[in-house]
Amino acid sequence: MEQEKVLVIDFGGQYNQLVARRVRECNVYCEIYSYRTALEQIKAMNPRGIILTGGPNSCYAENAPAYRKELFELGIPVLGLCYGAQLMMHILGGKVEQAPVQEYGKTEVALDGESALFAGVERRTICWMSHSDYISRTAPGFVITAHTTDCPVAAAEDKEKNLYAIQFHPEVLHTQEGTKMLYNFVRNICGCAGTWRMDSFVENSIAEIRSKIGSGRVLCALSGGVDSSVAAVMLAKAVGSQLTCVFVDHGLLRKNEGDEVEAVFGPQGPYQLHFVRVNAQERFYGKLSGVTEPEQKRKIIGEEFIRVFEEEAKKIGAVDFLVQGTIYPDVVESGLGGESAVIKSHHNVGGLPDCVDFREIIEPLRNLFKDEVRRAGLELGIPENLVYRQPFPGPGLGIRIIGEVTEEKVRIVQDADAIYREEIARAGLDRTIGQYFAALTNMRSVGVMGDERTYDYAVALRAVNTVDFMTAESAEIPWEVLQTVMSRIINEVRGVNRVMYDLTSKPPGTIEFE
C-alpha cells in the first residue's frame, strides 16, 4: 500500500522544517520540496495535502517566488502559511499589499464563523505573527475565518475547493493551538489516517535494505554518534555479516570516545559487527594545520574521511554500498531538501567523488528528524544511554575549536567538555537539556592565577533546549552548576583562564559554533 504523504512547498521560510516536523507529530509522513519543483513531479507523488510555507519576500514583487495557478486546481487540499497564504490570494485574484500596521510576535486572533481548520480551537487564541504585508482583499470564493485588531484577514478559506490561508505560523510553539490546527488539516481535511509510526518505519526499512542490497558487500561509516549508530544497527539487522563498520578516529572526538565506541561496536561488543578502527589523528591534524575558515575545515575533514574510506574499502575488497547516518536536517540545511539557503555543508550529504568505488550510498535515516532517529534506535533495541547520547557533529571538535585546530587545542576542549558533561550529569540535567558542550574560542586574555599573570584561552559553554534541533533556546542552568563548571575548568584544564556561557538562540545563531 502506498504511504500517504503531505508535501511542504518551501518558499524560503525559516520554519520550513518545523512545519514538516509538526505534521509528523500528527503521525502523517511529510517531505519538503522547493517551490521550483515541477507541478508534474508534485502530481506524480500523489500527496494527500500540500502546505505552502512562509518566506521573506513580497508576493507581488517582481521575481518573487511563485507557483502555477494549476496547483490550486488539482483537487488536493492546500494550506498556505503567512507568505504561502498571501501568494494563494495573489494568484487566485485577491490583493496583497504593504500593511499599514506590521505584526510581529504573539498576537490574539479572533475566529469568525465556523471552519474545519479551527475545530476545537478557542474563539480567541494566541498565534505567532511575522508579516509586513497583508491580505487586503480575499480571492473570489474565499470567506474570512479569523482576524486580529490590525489584520482583517488572519485566515480565509474556500471550503468547496479545500483551500485554506492563514496569516500566522501554526508550526511554532508560540502559537498555542497551532498543532491542533495542523492536525485538523492533515487528519480531517486531507483525510490522512495517521499511520506513520516508528515501529513500522524500522520494520519496512530493514526489509527494503535487505531487498536492495541482496548479496552485496556494505561499508558503514561509524562515528559512534546517535545517527551512525542507529544506521549501523539497522544495517546489521538487515544484512548481518555482509556489513563492515569502519570507525575513523580523526583525533577530534570527545575525551576517551574512541575507546568507548570500540567497546560498544568492536569485537567484544554486543552487536558482533565486523569492526575496523582507523587511528588517523596525525593525518587529520596535518591537513588542518594553518586552516581557520569554518567551511574549509568542514570540507577538509569531510574529504579526508572519504580518502580514509576509499583506502579501507580497497583493503576490504569489493564493496558495493556505503552507509551513512545522514538525517533530514542535514539534507535540508545543505540546500538539497527545500528552498532555504545553505547553512552549512555536511560531509555525509550529497554523494561521493567519482574516484570512490562504491555503487551506491545507503542512507536509512535520511528522512528522519533527530528525535525520530532516537525512537528508531529504541525500536531497534539499542540501549537508552547510547540512544540519548549527546549529538556530535561529523567534523567533531574541528568545529568546536574556533580558528586553527591543533593537538593542544583538542586536548583543552576535550578536558573542558568532559568536566562540563560530568557536572551536568551530576546535577541531573543531562536528560533535560537538548544539547550541551564546551567550545574553545580563539580569544586569549590576561588573567591572574596564583599571583602570576596568565595569557590563556576562553572556553565557551553551550547548552540549548530544543525539540527538533530546527529552533533552540539557551538552557537555564542553575548558577551554582555553572560556577562549579567554571571553577573546575580553570583549575583543572591547563591553558584556560576564562569560562563564558553562550545565551544565543537558534535562529539567529546555530547550535554549533562553526
Short mmCIF file of C-alpha atoms in Angstrom, two decimals:
data_model
loop_
_atom_site.label_atom_id
_atom_site.label_comp_id
_atom_site.label_asym_id
_atom_site.label_seq_id
_atom_site.Cartn_x
_atom_site.Cartn_y
_atom_site.Cartn_z
CA MET A 1 0.00 0.00 0.00
CA GLU A 2 1.36 3.44 -0.96
CA GLN A 3 2.33 5.57 2.02
CA GLU A 4 0.12 8.63 2.46
CA LYS A 5 2.12 11.82 2.29
CA VAL A 6 1.80 15.58 2.77
CA LEU A 7 4.16 17.89 0.89
CA VAL A 8 5.60 21.12 2.24
CA ILE A 9 6.43 23.56 -0.58
CA ASP A 10 9.22 25.80 0.64
CA PHE A 11 9.34 29.48 -0.30
CA GLY A 12 12.42 30.20 1.79
CA GLY A 13 10.74 30.25 5.18
CA GLN A 14 12.91 29.86 8.26
CA TYR A 15 10.39 27.43 9.79
CA ASN A 16 10.10 25.05 6.82
CA GLN A 17 11.49 22.03 8.66
CA LEU A 18 9.37 22.82 11.68
CA VAL A 19 6.23 22.62 9.54
CA ALA A 20 7.22 19.12 8.42
CA ARG A 21 8.07 18.12 11.97
CA ARG A 22 4.68 19.22 13.29
CA VAL A 23 2.91 17.27 10.55
CA ARG A 24 4.83 14.14 11.52
CA GLU A 25 3.72 14.66 15.11
CA CYS A 26 0.24 14.04 13.72
CA ASN A 27 1.54 10.63 12.53
CA VAL A 28 1.47 11.75 8.92
CA TYR A 29 4.57 11.43 6.75
CA CYS A 30 5.80 14.72 5.28
CA GLU A 31 8.57 15.89 2.94
CA ILE A 32 9.90 19.32 1.95
CA TYR A 33 10.33 20.46 -1.66
CA SER A 34 11.38 23.75 -3.22
CA TYR A 35 8.77 25.95 -4.93
CA ARG A 36 10.85 25.31 -8.05
CA THR A 37 9.67 21.68 -8.07
CA ALA A 38 7.68 20.97 -11.24
CA LEU A 39 3.91 20.60 -10.92
CA GLU A 40 4.12 17.28 -12.78
CA GLN A 41 6.52 15.95 -10.15
CA ILE A 42 4.19 17.02 -7.36
CA LYS A 43 1.23 15.35 -9.07
CA ALA A 44 3.25 12.15 -9.52
CA MET A 45 3.89 11.97 -5.77
CA ASN A 46 0.12 11.85 -5.22
CA PRO A 47 0.12 13.87 -1.96
CA ARG A 48 -2.91 13.90 0.30
CA GLY A 49 -2.28 17.56 1.09
CA ILE A 50 0.06 20.46 0.32
CA ILE A 51 1.34 23.14 2.69
CA LEU A 52 2.91 26.38 1.41
CA THR A 53 5.49 27.85 3.80
CA GLY A 54 6.27 31.40 4.79
CA GLY A 55 9.05 33.36 3.15
CA PRO A 56 10.88 36.69 3.28
CA ASN A 57 9.54 38.18 0.01
CA SER A 58 6.52 40.21 -1.05
CA CYS A 59 4.44 38.04 -3.35
CA TYR A 60 3.55 40.98 -5.62
CA ALA A 61 7.20 41.98 -6.17
CA GLU A 62 8.94 41.28 -9.45
CA ASN A 63 10.73 37.91 -9.47
CA ALA A 64 9.18 36.91 -6.12
CA PRO A 65 8.89 33.13 -5.57
CA ALA A 66 5.59 31.93 -7.01
CA TYR A 67 3.83 28.86 -8.33
CA ARG A 68 1.49 27.87 -11.14
CA LYS A 69 -2.21 28.53 -10.61
CA GLU A 70 -2.87 24.88 -11.52
CA LEU A 71 -1.54 23.84 -8.11
CA PHE A 72 -4.80 25.07 -6.61
CA GLU A 73 -6.88 23.22 -9.21
CA LEU A 74 -5.61 19.68 -8.53
CA GLY A 75 -8.39 18.90 -6.07
CA ILE A 76 -5.75 18.40 -3.36
CA PRO A 77 -6.25 20.38 -0.11
CA VAL A 78 -3.78 23.28 0.13
CA LEU A 79 -2.86 25.22 3.27
CA GLY A 80 -0.95 28.48 2.86
CA LEU A 81 1.04 29.83 5.83
CA CYS A 82 1.96 33.53 6.00
CA TYR A 83 3.72 34.15 2.63
CA GLY A 84 2.02 30.99 1.37
CA ALA A 85 -1.37 32.47 2.32
CA GLN A 86 -0.59 35.77 0.61
CA LEU A 87 0.66 34.00 -2.52
CA MET A 88 -2.52 31.93 -2.69
CA MET A 89 -4.64 35.08 -2.59
CA HIS A 90 -2.41 36.90 -5.07
CA ILE A 91 -2.52 34.08 -7.64
CA LEU A 92 -6.25 33.44 -7.29
CA GLY A 93 -7.39 37.06 -7.72
CA GLY A 94 -7.16 38.61 -4.27
CA LYS A 95 -4.99 41.56 -3.32
CA VAL A 96 -1.89 41.71 -1.12
CA GLU A 97 -0.15 44.97 -0.21
CA GLN A 98 2.04 46.53 2.40
CA ALA A 99 0.28 46.53 5.76
CA PRO A 100 -0.49 49.86 7.45
CA VAL A 101 0.49 48.15 10.72
CA GLN A 102 3.06 45.37 10.75
CA GLU A 103 2.53 42.43 13.10
CA TYR A 104 5.34 40.53 14.79
CA GLY A 105 5.24 38.19 17.77
CA LYS A 106 2.41 36.80 19.89
CA THR A 107 -0.95 38.17 18.77
CA GLU A 108 -4.54 37.43 19.79
CA VAL A 109 -6.50 36.02 16.83
CA ALA A 110 -10.31 36.05 16.87
CA LEU A 111 -12.14 33.34 14.91
CA ASP A 112 -15.05 34.27 12.63
CA GLY A 113 -17.77 31.72 11.88
CA GLU A 114 -17.06 28.00 11.72
CA SER A 115 -14.14 26.29 10.00
CA ALA A 116 -12.94 22.70 9.89
CA LEU A 117 -9.40 24.07 10.18
CA PHE A 118 -10.17 25.55 13.60
CA ALA A 119 -12.28 22.73 15.03
CA GLY A 120 -11.77 22.61 18.79
CA VAL A 121 -9.75 25.86 18.81
CA GLU A 122 -10.70 28.61 21.28
CA ARG A 123 -12.61 31.52 19.73
CA ARG A 124 -9.76 33.80 20.81
CA THR A 125 -6.32 32.22 20.64
CA ILE A 126 -2.70 33.39 20.74
CA CYS A 127 -0.79 32.99 17.46
CA TRP A 128 2.66 33.95 16.19
CA MET A 129 2.58 36.70 13.57
CA SER A 130 5.52 37.73 11.39
CA HIS A 131 4.48 39.87 8.42
CA SER A 132 4.78 43.34 6.92
CA ASP A 133 2.36 42.66 4.03
CA TYR A 134 -1.30 41.75 4.46
CA ILE A 135 -4.24 40.41 2.50
CA SER A 136 -6.36 43.50 1.79
CA ARG A 137 -8.89 41.63 -0.37
CA THR A 138 -9.61 37.91 -0.45
CA ALA A 139 -9.76 35.98 -3.72
CA PRO A 140 -13.22 35.15 -5.17
CA GLY A 141 -14.86 32.25 -3.36
CA PHE A 142 -12.98 32.79 -0.09
CA VAL A 143 -14.57 33.75 3.21
CA ILE A 144 -12.72 35.27 6.14
CA THR A 145 -12.46 32.88 9.13
CA ALA A 146 -10.22 34.86 11.52
CA HIS A 147 -8.97 38.38 12.14
CA THR A 148 -6.88 40.43 14.56
CA THR A 149 -7.07 44.06 15.61
CA ASP A 150 -4.66 45.07 12.83
CA CYS A 151 -5.12 42.23 10.33
CA PRO A 152 -8.58 41.92 8.76
CA VAL A 153 -7.71 38.58 7.11
CA ALA A 154 -5.85 36.44 9.62
CA ALA A 155 -7.41 33.38 7.97
CA ALA A 156 -9.62 32.70 4.96
CA GLU A 157 -10.85 29.63 3.11
CA ASP A 158 -12.62 28.33 0.04
CA LYS A 159 -14.26 25.29 1.59
CA GLU A 160 -15.56 23.87 -1.69
CA LYS A 161 -12.07 23.80 -3.21
CA ASN A 162 -10.34 22.83 0.06
CA LEU A 163 -8.08 25.89 0.00
CA TYR A 164 -7.03 27.42 3.31
CA ALA A 165 -4.93 30.50 4.05
CA ILE A 166 -3.68 31.64 7.45
CA GLN A 167 -1.54 34.70 8.03
CA PHE A 168 0.24 33.38 11.15
CA HIS A 169 2.60 30.47 11.85
CA PRO A 170 0.84 27.45 13.43
CA GLU A 171 4.08 25.44 13.42
CA VAL A 172 5.89 27.46 16.11
CA LEU A 173 5.24 26.72 19.76
CA HIS A 174 4.25 30.35 20.40
CA THR A 175 1.01 29.63 18.51
CA GLN A 176 -0.76 27.99 21.41
CA GLU A 177 -3.14 25.78 19.41
CA GLY A 178 -1.09 25.51 16.23
CA THR A 179 -0.59 21.75 16.40
CA LYS A 180 -4.35 21.32 16.70
CA MET A 181 -4.83 23.40 13.53
CA LEU A 182 -2.29 21.36 11.59
CA TYR A 183 -3.87 18.16 12.90
CA ASN A 184 -7.25 19.37 11.65
CA PHE A 185 -5.76 20.00 8.23
CA VAL A 186 -3.79 16.79 7.68
CA ARG A 187 -6.04 14.33 9.51
CA ASN A 188 -9.54 15.77 8.98
CA ILE A 189 -9.40 17.94 5.86
CA CYS A 190 -6.81 15.86 3.95
CA GLY A 191 -8.22 12.61 5.34
CA CYS A 192 -4.86 11.12 6.34
CA ALA A 193 -5.22 8.04 8.52
CA GLY A 194 -2.15 8.83 10.64
CA THR A 195 -0.32 5.54 10.10
CA TRP A 196 3.22 6.97 10.16
CA ARG A 197 4.71 5.00 13.06
CA MET A 198 8.32 4.37 14.01
CA ASP A 199 7.90 0.64 14.54
CA SER A 200 6.57 0.17 11.02
CA PHE A 201 9.26 2.51 9.65
CA VAL A 202 12.02 0.38 11.18
CA GLU A 203 10.47 -2.89 10.03
CA ASN A 204 9.85 -1.61 6.48
CA SER A 205 13.32 -0.02 6.25
CA ILE A 206 15.08 -3.25 7.21
CA ALA A 207 13.07 -5.16 4.61
CA GLU A 208 13.81 -2.55 1.92
CA ILE A 209 17.53 -2.51 2.75
CA ARG A 210 17.73 -6.30 2.64
CA SER A 211 15.99 -6.35 -0.75
CA LYS A 212 18.12 -3.55 -2.18
CA ILE A 213 21.50 -4.89 -1.06
CA GLY A 214 20.88 -8.52 -1.86
CA SER A 215 24.22 -10.29 -1.61
CA GLY A 216 26.24 -7.08 -1.88
CA ARG A 217 29.03 -6.00 0.47
CA VAL A 218 28.40 -2.94 2.64
CA LEU A 219 30.73 -0.46 4.29
CA CYS A 220 29.32 1.68 7.09
CA ALA A 221 30.80 4.98 8.23
CA LEU A 222 30.52 4.56 12.00
CA SER A 223 31.27 7.60 14.16
CA GLY A 224 29.73 6.30 17.37
CA GLY A 225 27.19 9.13 17.39
CA VAL A 226 23.45 8.53 17.57
CA ASP A 227 22.81 8.76 13.83
CA SER A 228 25.57 6.47 12.59
CA SER A 229 24.99 4.01 15.45
CA VAL A 230 21.30 3.64 14.61
CA ALA A 231 22.15 3.28 10.91
CA ALA A 232 24.78 0.63 11.69
CA VAL A 233 22.48 -1.48 13.85
CA MET A 234 19.69 -1.20 11.26
CA LEU A 235 22.07 -2.46 8.55
CA ALA A 236 23.39 -5.21 10.81
CA LYS A 237 19.84 -6.48 11.32
CA ALA A 238 19.23 -6.31 7.57
CA VAL A 239 22.37 -7.91 6.11
CA GLY A 240 24.42 -9.26 9.03
CA SER A 241 27.93 -10.37 8.06
CA GLN A 242 27.79 -8.52 4.74
CA LEU A 243 28.34 -5.31 6.71
CA THR A 244 31.74 -3.94 7.74
CA CYS A 245 31.79 -0.90 10.02
CA VAL A 246 34.78 1.42 9.77
CA PHE A 247 35.37 3.79 12.65
CA VAL A 248 37.76 6.64 11.89
CA ASP A 249 39.35 8.19 14.97
CA HIS A 250 40.31 11.54 13.49
CA GLY A 251 41.57 12.89 16.80
CA LEU A 252 38.62 15.28 17.00
CA LEU A 253 36.40 13.16 19.24
CA ARG A 254 35.35 13.80 22.81
CA LYS A 255 37.60 12.62 25.60
CA ASN A 256 38.11 8.82 25.58
CA GLU A 257 35.38 8.47 22.95
CA GLY A 258 37.41 6.34 20.55
CA ASP A 259 37.86 3.63 23.14
CA GLU A 260 34.19 3.88 24.19
CA VAL A 261 33.00 3.40 20.60
CA GLU A 262 35.24 0.36 20.17
CA ALA A 263 33.97 -1.12 23.43
CA VAL A 264 30.38 -0.95 22.15
CA PHE A 265 30.76 -1.84 18.47
CA GLY A 266 34.06 -3.71 18.45
CA PRO A 267 34.65 -7.47 18.64
CA GLN A 268 33.83 -7.57 22.36
CA GLY A 269 30.64 -5.54 21.99
CA PRO A 270 27.04 -6.81 21.91
CA TYR A 271 26.43 -6.38 18.16
CA GLN A 272 29.10 -8.71 16.74
CA LEU A 273 29.82 -6.36 13.85
CA HIS A 274 32.80 -6.52 11.54
CA PHE A 275 34.57 -3.55 13.08
CA VAL A 276 37.68 -1.73 11.80
CA ARG A 277 39.21 1.12 13.76
CA VAL A 278 41.46 3.55 11.89
CA ASN A 279 43.66 5.76 14.07
CA ALA A 280 44.22 8.75 11.79
CA GLN A 281 44.74 11.55 14.31
CA GLU A 282 48.05 12.85 12.98
CA ARG A 283 46.81 12.67 9.41
CA PHE A 284 43.87 14.98 10.15
CA TYR A 285 45.91 17.39 12.30
CA GLY A 286 48.36 17.75 9.42
CA LYS A 287 45.62 18.51 6.90
CA LEU A 288 44.07 21.11 9.23
CA SER A 289 47.33 22.87 10.04
CA GLY A 290 47.03 26.61 9.44
CA VAL A 291 43.35 26.41 8.39
CA THR A 292 40.97 28.79 10.21
CA GLU A 293 37.90 29.22 7.99
CA PRO A 294 34.96 27.06 9.24
CA GLU A 295 33.67 25.83 5.88
CA GLN A 296 37.18 24.98 4.74
CA LYS A 297 37.73 22.95 7.90
CA ARG A 298 34.47 21.08 7.33
CA LYS A 299 35.39 20.29 3.75
CA ILE A 300 38.92 19.17 4.62
CA ILE A 301 37.62 16.84 7.32
CA GLY A 302 34.90 15.50 5.02
CA GLU A 303 37.27 14.92 2.11
CA GLU A 304 39.81 13.21 4.34
CA PHE A 305 37.05 10.94 5.62
CA ILE A 306 36.36 9.95 2.02
CA ARG A 307 40.03 9.22 1.41
CA VAL A 308 40.22 7.03 4.50
CA PHE A 309 37.10 5.09 3.50
CA GLU A 310 38.43 4.66 0.00
CA GLU A 311 41.63 3.16 1.39
CA GLU A 312 39.76 0.89 3.78
CA ALA A 313 37.42 -0.25 1.03
CA LYS A 314 40.41 -1.35 -1.04
CA LYS A 315 41.75 -3.35 1.91
CA ILE A 316 38.39 -5.00 2.48
CA GLY A 317 37.87 -5.80 -1.17
CA ALA A 318 34.87 -5.21 -3.39
CA VAL A 319 32.33 -3.00 -1.62
CA ASP A 320 29.00 -2.30 -3.26
CA PHE A 321 27.35 0.12 -0.86
CA LEU A 322 28.37 2.84 1.61
CA VAL A 323 26.10 3.51 4.58
CA GLN A 324 25.92 6.97 6.12
CA GLY A 325 23.94 8.37 9.04
CA THR A 326 22.55 11.36 7.15
CA ILE A 327 19.35 12.72 8.71
CA TYR A 328 16.74 15.11 7.33
CA PRO A 329 18.08 18.37 8.84
CA ASP A 330 21.44 17.57 7.18
CA VAL A 331 19.69 17.27 3.83
CA VAL A 332 17.68 20.47 4.11
CA GLU A 333 20.44 22.60 5.64
CA SER A 334 22.72 21.53 2.80
CA GLY A 335 20.27 23.03 0.33
CA LEU A 336 19.03 19.70 -1.08
CA GLY A 337 15.63 19.38 0.54
CA GLY A 338 13.98 22.76 0.17
CA GLU A 339 14.46 26.36 -0.85
CA SER A 340 16.18 27.78 2.23
CA ALA A 341 19.77 28.96 1.91
CA VAL A 342 22.66 26.57 2.52
CA ILE A 343 23.51 26.99 6.20
CA LYS A 344 26.49 24.65 6.34
CA SER A 345 27.97 21.82 4.37
CA HIS A 346 27.76 18.25 5.67
CA HIS A 347 30.44 15.77 4.72
CA ASN A 348 27.84 13.00 4.70
CA VAL A 349 25.43 14.68 2.28
CA GLY A 350 25.46 14.84 -1.47
CA GLY A 351 27.33 11.75 -2.62
CA LEU A 352 30.92 10.70 -3.10
CA PRO A 353 33.56 11.77 -5.61
CA ASP A 354 33.75 9.74 -8.80
CA CYS A 355 37.06 8.25 -7.74
CA VAL A 356 35.46 6.35 -4.85
CA ASP A 357 34.50 2.88 -5.98
CA PHE A 358 31.03 2.38 -4.48
CA ARG A 359 27.97 1.55 -6.48
CA GLU A 360 25.53 3.45 -4.25
CA ILE A 361 25.04 5.21 -0.92
CA ILE A 362 22.52 3.84 1.58
CA GLU A 363 21.08 6.47 3.95
CA PRO A 364 18.40 4.71 6.00
CA LEU A 365 17.75 7.74 8.24
CA ARG A 366 17.74 10.36 5.50
CA ASN A 367 14.09 11.28 6.04
CA LEU A 368 14.10 11.37 9.85
CA PHE A 369 14.48 14.19 12.34
CA LYS A 370 16.77 13.71 15.35
CA ASP A 371 14.06 12.74 17.83
CA GLU A 372 12.68 10.26 15.27
CA VAL A 373 16.16 8.73 14.96
CA ARG A 374 16.21 8.19 18.73
CA ARG A 375 12.81 6.50 18.60
CA ALA A 376 14.10 4.26 15.79
CA GLY A 377 17.10 3.39 17.95
CA LEU A 378 14.86 2.30 20.81
CA GLU A 379 12.76 0.22 18.38
CA LEU A 380 16.00 -1.50 17.29
CA GLY A 381 16.82 -2.38 20.89
CA ILE A 382 19.78 -0.03 21.27
CA PRO A 383 20.34 0.85 24.96
CA GLU A 384 18.96 4.20 26.12
CA ASN A 385 22.36 5.51 27.18
CA LEU A 386 23.51 5.23 23.56
CA VAL A 387 20.27 6.44 22.00
CA TYR A 388 20.20 9.57 24.17
CA ARG A 389 23.88 10.29 23.80
CA GLN A 390 24.72 13.93 23.19
CA PRO A 391 24.64 14.86 19.47
CA PHE A 392 28.08 15.22 17.96
CA PRO A 393 28.85 16.69 14.52
CA GLY A 394 30.68 14.69 11.85
CA PRO A 395 33.64 17.12 11.80
CA GLY A 396 33.83 16.69 15.59
CA LEU A 397 35.79 19.15 17.67
CA GLY A 398 37.09 20.68 14.46
CA ILE A 399 34.03 22.95 14.52
CA ARG A 400 34.08 23.44 18.28
CA ILE A 401 37.54 24.96 18.08
CA ILE A 402 37.43 28.46 16.65
CA GLY A 403 40.39 29.12 14.37
CA GLU A 404 43.23 26.70 13.69
CA VAL A 405 42.95 23.16 15.04
CA THR A 406 45.99 21.86 16.92
CA GLU A 407 46.57 18.84 19.12
CA GLU A 408 46.97 21.14 22.14
CA LYS A 409 43.64 22.87 21.45
CA VAL A 410 41.94 19.50 21.07
CA ARG A 411 43.26 18.48 24.50
CA ILE A 412 41.93 21.71 26.05
CA VAL A 413 38.42 21.39 24.65
CA GLN A 414 38.27 17.64 25.39
CA ASP A 415 39.14 18.19 29.05
CA ALA A 416 36.81 21.18 29.43
CA ASP A 417 33.93 19.38 27.74
CA ALA A 418 34.41 16.27 29.90
CA ILE A 419 34.16 18.37 33.07
CA TYR A 420 31.08 20.18 31.75
CA ARG A 421 29.28 16.95 30.85
CA GLU A 422 30.23 15.37 34.18
CA GLU A 423 28.78 18.27 36.19
CA ILE A 424 25.62 18.47 34.07
CA ALA A 425 25.03 14.76 34.73
CA ARG A 426 25.81 15.17 38.44
CA ALA A 427 23.16 17.92 38.61
CA GLY A 428 20.61 15.58 36.97
CA LEU A 429 20.26 17.82 33.91
CA ASP A 430 21.72 15.52 31.26
CA ARG A 431 18.35 14.25 30.01
CA THR A 432 16.52 17.57 30.26
CA ILE A 433 18.85 19.69 28.10
CA GLY A 434 18.64 19.19 24.34
CA GLN A 435 22.35 19.61 23.67
CA TYR A 436 25.32 20.90 25.65
CA PHE A 437 29.06 21.08 25.07
CA ALA A 438 32.17 23.17 25.60
CA ALA A 439 33.86 25.01 22.73
CA LEU A 440 37.24 26.69 22.57
CA THR A 441 37.19 30.29 21.42
CA ASN A 442 40.10 31.86 19.62
CA MET A 443 40.26 34.62 22.23
CA ARG A 444 43.14 34.84 24.66
CA SER A 445 43.12 37.30 27.51
CA VAL A 446 45.01 38.29 30.64
CA GLY A 447 44.23 36.61 33.93
CA VAL A 448 45.74 36.17 37.36
CA MET A 449 46.32 32.72 38.81
CA GLY A 450 48.41 32.13 41.93
CA ASP A 451 49.72 35.73 41.95
CA GLU A 452 51.02 35.22 38.42
CA ARG A 453 49.85 36.84 35.20
CA THR A 454 48.37 34.44 32.63
CA TYR A 455 47.52 34.87 28.98
CA ASP A 456 45.28 31.94 28.12
CA TYR A 457 42.18 30.88 26.21
CA ALA A 458 38.50 31.41 26.96
CA VAL A 459 36.17 28.41 26.90
CA ALA A 460 32.53 28.94 25.89
CA LEU A 461 29.83 26.70 27.35
CA ARG A 462 26.80 25.99 25.16
CA ALA A 463 23.51 24.45 26.30
CA VAL A 464 20.21 24.63 24.44
CA ASN A 465 16.70 23.30 24.78
CA THR A 466 15.14 22.10 21.55
CA VAL A 467 12.51 19.66 20.35
CA ASP A 468 13.73 19.11 16.81
CA PHE A 469 17.07 20.98 16.51
CA MET A 470 15.48 23.34 13.98
CA THR A 471 14.97 26.05 16.59
CA ALA A 472 16.61 26.26 20.01
CA GLU A 473 16.82 28.47 23.08
CA SER A 474 19.62 28.62 25.59
CA ALA A 475 19.01 26.43 28.64
CA GLU A 476 18.67 27.96 32.08
CA ILE A 477 21.36 26.13 34.01
CA PRO A 478 21.43 26.82 37.77
CA TRP A 479 24.03 29.42 38.67
CA GLU A 480 25.75 27.14 41.17
CA VAL A 481 26.25 24.48 38.47
CA LEU A 482 27.83 26.99 36.12
CA GLN A 483 30.03 28.25 38.94
CA THR A 484 31.23 24.71 39.67
CA VAL A 485 31.95 24.05 36.00
CA MET A 486 33.83 27.33 35.67
CA SER A 487 35.92 26.69 38.77
CA ARG A 488 36.81 23.13 37.76
CA ILE A 489 37.74 24.04 34.18
CA ILE A 490 40.01 26.91 35.21
CA ASN A 491 41.64 24.84 37.96
CA GLU A 492 41.95 21.56 36.09
CA VAL A 493 42.43 22.45 32.41
CA ARG A 494 45.82 23.84 31.54
CA GLY A 495 45.65 26.79 29.12
CA VAL A 496 42.25 28.22 30.16
CA ASN A 497 41.68 31.28 32.34
CA ARG A 498 38.13 32.32 31.39
CA VAL A 499 34.80 30.50 31.03
CA MET A 500 31.75 32.05 29.33
CA TYR A 501 28.15 30.92 28.80
CA ASP A 502 26.54 31.39 25.37
CA LEU A 503 22.95 32.70 25.52
CA THR A 504 22.31 32.83 21.75
CA SER A 505 19.15 31.19 20.41
CA LYS A 506 18.67 29.49 17.02
CA PRO A 507 17.88 31.48 14.94
CA PRO A 508 19.76 33.79 14.68
CA GLY A 509 22.67 31.58 15.74
CA THR A 510 23.28 27.90 15.06
CA ILE A 511 23.62 25.30 17.80
CA GLU A 512 27.21 24.54 16.90
CA PHE A 513 29.84 27.30 16.86
CA GLU A 514 31.02 26.91 13.27
#
